[in-house]
PDB file of C-alpha atoms in Angstrom:
ATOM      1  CA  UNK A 615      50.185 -33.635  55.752  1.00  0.00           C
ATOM      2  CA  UNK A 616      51.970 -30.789  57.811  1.00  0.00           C
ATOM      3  CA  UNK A 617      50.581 -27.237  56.452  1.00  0.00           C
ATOM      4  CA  UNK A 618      53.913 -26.204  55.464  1.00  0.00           C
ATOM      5  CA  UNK A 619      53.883 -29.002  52.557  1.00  0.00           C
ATOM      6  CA  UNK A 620      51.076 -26.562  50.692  1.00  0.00           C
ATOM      7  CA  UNK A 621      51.595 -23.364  52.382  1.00  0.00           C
ATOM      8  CA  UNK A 622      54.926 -22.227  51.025  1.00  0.00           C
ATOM      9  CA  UNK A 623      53.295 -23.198  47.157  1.00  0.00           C
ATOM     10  CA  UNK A 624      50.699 -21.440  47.568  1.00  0.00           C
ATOM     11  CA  UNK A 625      52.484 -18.781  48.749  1.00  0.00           C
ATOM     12  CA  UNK A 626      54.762 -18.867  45.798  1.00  0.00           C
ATOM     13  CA  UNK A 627      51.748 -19.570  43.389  1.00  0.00           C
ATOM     14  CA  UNK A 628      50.335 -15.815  44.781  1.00  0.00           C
ATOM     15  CA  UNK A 629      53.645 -14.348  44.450  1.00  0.00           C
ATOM     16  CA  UNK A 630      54.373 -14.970  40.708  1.00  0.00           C
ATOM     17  CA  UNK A 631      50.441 -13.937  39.913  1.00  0.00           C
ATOM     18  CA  UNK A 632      50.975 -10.706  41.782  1.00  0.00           C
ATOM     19  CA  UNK A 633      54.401 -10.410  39.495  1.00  0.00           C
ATOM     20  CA  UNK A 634      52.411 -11.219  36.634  1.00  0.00           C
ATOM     21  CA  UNK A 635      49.364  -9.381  37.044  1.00  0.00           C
ATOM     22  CA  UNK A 636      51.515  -6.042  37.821  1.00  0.00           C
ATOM     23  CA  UNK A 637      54.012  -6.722  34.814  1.00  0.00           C
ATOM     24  CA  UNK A 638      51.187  -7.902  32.190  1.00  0.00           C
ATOM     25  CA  UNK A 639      48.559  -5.595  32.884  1.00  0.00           C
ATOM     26  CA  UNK A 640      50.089  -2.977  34.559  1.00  0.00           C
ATOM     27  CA  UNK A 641      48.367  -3.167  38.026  1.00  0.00           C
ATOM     28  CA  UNK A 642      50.104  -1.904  41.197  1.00  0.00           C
ATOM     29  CA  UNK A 643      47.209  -3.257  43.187  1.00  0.00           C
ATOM     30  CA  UNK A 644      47.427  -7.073  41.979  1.00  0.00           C
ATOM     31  CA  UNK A 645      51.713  -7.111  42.543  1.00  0.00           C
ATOM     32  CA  UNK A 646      51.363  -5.799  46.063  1.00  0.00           C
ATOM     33  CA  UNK A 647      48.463  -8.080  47.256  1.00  0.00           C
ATOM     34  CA  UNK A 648      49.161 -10.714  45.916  1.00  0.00           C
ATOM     35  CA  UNK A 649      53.065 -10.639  46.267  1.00  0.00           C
ATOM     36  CA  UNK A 650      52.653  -9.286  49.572  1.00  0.00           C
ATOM     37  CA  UNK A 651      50.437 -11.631  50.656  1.00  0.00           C
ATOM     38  CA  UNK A 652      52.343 -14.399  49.161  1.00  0.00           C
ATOM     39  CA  UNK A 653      55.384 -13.020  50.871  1.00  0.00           C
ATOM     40  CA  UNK A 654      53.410 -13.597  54.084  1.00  0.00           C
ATOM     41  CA  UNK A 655      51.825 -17.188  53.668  1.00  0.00           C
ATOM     42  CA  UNK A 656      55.611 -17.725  52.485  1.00  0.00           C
ATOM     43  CA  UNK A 657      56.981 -16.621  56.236  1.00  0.00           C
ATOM     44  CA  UNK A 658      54.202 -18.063  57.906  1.00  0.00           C
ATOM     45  CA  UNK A 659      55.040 -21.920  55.756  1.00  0.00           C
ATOM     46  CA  UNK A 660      59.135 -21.129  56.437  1.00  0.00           C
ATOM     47  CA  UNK A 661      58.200 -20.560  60.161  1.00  0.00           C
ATOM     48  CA  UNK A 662      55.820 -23.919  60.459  1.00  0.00           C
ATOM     49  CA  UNK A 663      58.467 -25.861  59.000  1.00  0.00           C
ATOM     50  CA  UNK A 664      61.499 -24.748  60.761  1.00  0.00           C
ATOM     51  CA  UNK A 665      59.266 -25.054  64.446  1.00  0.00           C
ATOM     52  CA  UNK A 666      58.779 -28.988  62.477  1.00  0.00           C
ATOM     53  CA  UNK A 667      62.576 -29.569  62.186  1.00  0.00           C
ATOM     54  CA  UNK A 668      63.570 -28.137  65.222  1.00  0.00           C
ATOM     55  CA  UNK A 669      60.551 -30.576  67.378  1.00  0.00           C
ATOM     56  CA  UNK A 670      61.943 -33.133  64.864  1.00  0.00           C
ATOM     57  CA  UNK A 671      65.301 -32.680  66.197  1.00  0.00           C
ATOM     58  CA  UNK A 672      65.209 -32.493  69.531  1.00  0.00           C
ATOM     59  CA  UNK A 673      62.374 -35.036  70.152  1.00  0.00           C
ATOM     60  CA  UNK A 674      60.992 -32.890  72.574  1.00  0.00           C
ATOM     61  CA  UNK A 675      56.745 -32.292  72.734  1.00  0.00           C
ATOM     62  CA  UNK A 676      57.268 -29.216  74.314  1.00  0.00           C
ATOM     63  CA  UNK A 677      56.823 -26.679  71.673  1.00  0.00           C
ATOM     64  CA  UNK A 678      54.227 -27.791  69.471  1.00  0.00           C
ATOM     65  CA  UNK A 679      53.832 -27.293  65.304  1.00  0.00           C
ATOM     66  CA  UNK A 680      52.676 -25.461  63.571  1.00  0.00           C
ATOM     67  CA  UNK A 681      51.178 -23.313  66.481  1.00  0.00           C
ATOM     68  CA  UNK A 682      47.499 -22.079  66.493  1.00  0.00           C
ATOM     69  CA  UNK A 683      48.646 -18.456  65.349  1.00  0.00           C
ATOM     70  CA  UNK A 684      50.013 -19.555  62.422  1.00  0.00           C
ATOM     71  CA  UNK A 685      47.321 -21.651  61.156  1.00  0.00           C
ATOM     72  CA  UNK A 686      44.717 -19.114  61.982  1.00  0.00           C
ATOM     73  CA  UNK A 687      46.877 -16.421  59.569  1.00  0.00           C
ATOM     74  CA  UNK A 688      47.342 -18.376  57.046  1.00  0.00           C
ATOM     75  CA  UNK A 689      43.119 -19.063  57.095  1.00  0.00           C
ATOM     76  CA  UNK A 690      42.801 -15.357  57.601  1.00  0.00           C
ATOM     77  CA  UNK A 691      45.156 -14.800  54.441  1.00  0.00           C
ATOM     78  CA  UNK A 692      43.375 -17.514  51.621  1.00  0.00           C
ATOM     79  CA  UNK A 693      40.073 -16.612  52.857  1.00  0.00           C
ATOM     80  CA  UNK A 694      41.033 -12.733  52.149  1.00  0.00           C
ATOM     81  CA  UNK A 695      42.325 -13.873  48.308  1.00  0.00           C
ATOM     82  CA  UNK A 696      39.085 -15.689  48.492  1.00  0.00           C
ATOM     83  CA  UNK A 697      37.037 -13.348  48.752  1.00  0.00           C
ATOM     84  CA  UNK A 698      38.384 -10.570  46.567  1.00  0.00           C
ATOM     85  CA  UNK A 699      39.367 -13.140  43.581  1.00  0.00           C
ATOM     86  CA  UNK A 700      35.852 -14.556  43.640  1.00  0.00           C
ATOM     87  CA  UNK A 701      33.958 -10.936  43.559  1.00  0.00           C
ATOM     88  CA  UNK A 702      36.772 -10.544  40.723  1.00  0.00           C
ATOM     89  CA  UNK A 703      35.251 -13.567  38.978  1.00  0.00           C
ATOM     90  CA  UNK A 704      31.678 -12.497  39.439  1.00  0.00           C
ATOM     91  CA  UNK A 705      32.561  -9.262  37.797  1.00  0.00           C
ATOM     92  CA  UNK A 706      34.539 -10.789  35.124  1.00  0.00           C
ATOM     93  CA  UNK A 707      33.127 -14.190  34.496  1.00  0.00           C
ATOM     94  CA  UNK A 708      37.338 -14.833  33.908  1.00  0.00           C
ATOM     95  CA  UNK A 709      37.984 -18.321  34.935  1.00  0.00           C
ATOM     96  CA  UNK A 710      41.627 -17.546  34.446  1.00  0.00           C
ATOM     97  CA  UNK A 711      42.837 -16.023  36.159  1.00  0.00           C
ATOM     98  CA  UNK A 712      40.400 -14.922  39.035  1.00  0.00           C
ATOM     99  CA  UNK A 713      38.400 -18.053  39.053  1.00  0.00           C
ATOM    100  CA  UNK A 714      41.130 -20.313  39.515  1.00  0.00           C
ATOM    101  CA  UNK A 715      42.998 -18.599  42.350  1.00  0.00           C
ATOM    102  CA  UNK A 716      39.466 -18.181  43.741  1.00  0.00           C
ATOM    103  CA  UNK A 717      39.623 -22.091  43.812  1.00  0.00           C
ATOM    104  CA  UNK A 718      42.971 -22.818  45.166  1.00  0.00           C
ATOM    105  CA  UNK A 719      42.299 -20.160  47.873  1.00  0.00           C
ATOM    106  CA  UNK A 720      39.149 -21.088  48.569  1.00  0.00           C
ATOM    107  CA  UNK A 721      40.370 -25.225  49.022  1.00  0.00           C
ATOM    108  CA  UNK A 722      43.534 -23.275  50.921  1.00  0.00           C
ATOM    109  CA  UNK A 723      41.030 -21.840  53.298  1.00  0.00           C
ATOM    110  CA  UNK A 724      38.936 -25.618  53.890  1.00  0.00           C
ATOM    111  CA  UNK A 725      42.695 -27.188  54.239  1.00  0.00           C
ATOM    112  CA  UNK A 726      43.529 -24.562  57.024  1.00  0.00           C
ATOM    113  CA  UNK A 727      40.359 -25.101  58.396  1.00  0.00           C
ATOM    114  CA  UNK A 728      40.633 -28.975  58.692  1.00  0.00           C
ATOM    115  CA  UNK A 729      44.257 -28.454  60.452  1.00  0.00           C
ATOM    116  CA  UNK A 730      42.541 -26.197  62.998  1.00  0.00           C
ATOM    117  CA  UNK A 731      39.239 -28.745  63.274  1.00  0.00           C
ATOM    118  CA  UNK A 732      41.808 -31.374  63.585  1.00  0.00           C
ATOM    119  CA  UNK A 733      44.655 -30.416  65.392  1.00  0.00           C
ATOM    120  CA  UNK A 734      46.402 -32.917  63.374  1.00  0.00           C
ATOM    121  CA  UNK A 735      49.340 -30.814  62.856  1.00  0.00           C
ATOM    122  CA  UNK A 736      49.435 -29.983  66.576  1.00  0.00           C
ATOM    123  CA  UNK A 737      50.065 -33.779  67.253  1.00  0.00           C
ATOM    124  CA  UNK A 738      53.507 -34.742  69.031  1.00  0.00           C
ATOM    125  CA  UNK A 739      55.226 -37.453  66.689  1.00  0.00           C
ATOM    126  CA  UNK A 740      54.948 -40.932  67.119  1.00  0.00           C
ATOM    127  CA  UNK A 741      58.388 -41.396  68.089  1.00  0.00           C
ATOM    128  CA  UNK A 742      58.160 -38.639  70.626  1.00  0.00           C
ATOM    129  CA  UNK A 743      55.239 -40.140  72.273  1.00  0.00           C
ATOM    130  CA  UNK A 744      57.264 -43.411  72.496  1.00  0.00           C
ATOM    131  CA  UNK A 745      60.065 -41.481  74.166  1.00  0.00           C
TER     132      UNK A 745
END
């Protein structure tokens, strides 16, 4: 599974919380986090897959996807929302909504993780390796 595939959902997923959290309770802080930094993991997924269809494409090895910097970012972005939605649920004791965004960031983070571990997403495709 390409990053991509669960970066630009989660990305959305942070977006429409930020959206939320400003509209329903009025916070400035929660739209800008999380909307900004669901505008970001959204560039960083839109980037991943368009260097994916372009490799795709061309069936050339040359410029490998996603590359190292955006993996890393996107790692450095969920583990951020990590940490500041799980201090938010050891304040709160909220599961919802801090404790669940705590989870899906915090299995964001081990996913980027395992793709940097890996380098399964840094793989030339099959049929470029036959080529």
């Amino acid at each position: 599974m390409h990053d991509f595939c669960l970066t630009l959902p989660y990305g959305v997923l942070l977006m429409l919380g930020g959206l939320i959290g400003a509209v329903k309770a009025g916070s400035l802080e929660s739209g800008l986090t999380g909307g900004g930094i669901g505008a970001a993991l959204c560039l960083l997924g839109k980037v991943s897959l368009d260097k994916y269809r372009a490799v795709k494409e061309q069936g050339s090895t040359a410029e490998k996807f996603p590359s190292m910097f955006i993996l890393v970012s996107s790692l450095l972005l969920s583990g951020i929302v990590t940490y500041i939605m799980y201090d938010r649920y050891l304040v709160s004791g909220k599961v919802m909504p801090a404790g669940m965004v705590a989870g899906i960031s915090g299995f964001m983070s081990f996913f980027y993780v395992f793709k940097i571990g890996t380098f399964s997403n840094l793989q030339p495709s099959v049929s470029a390796k036959a080529d």
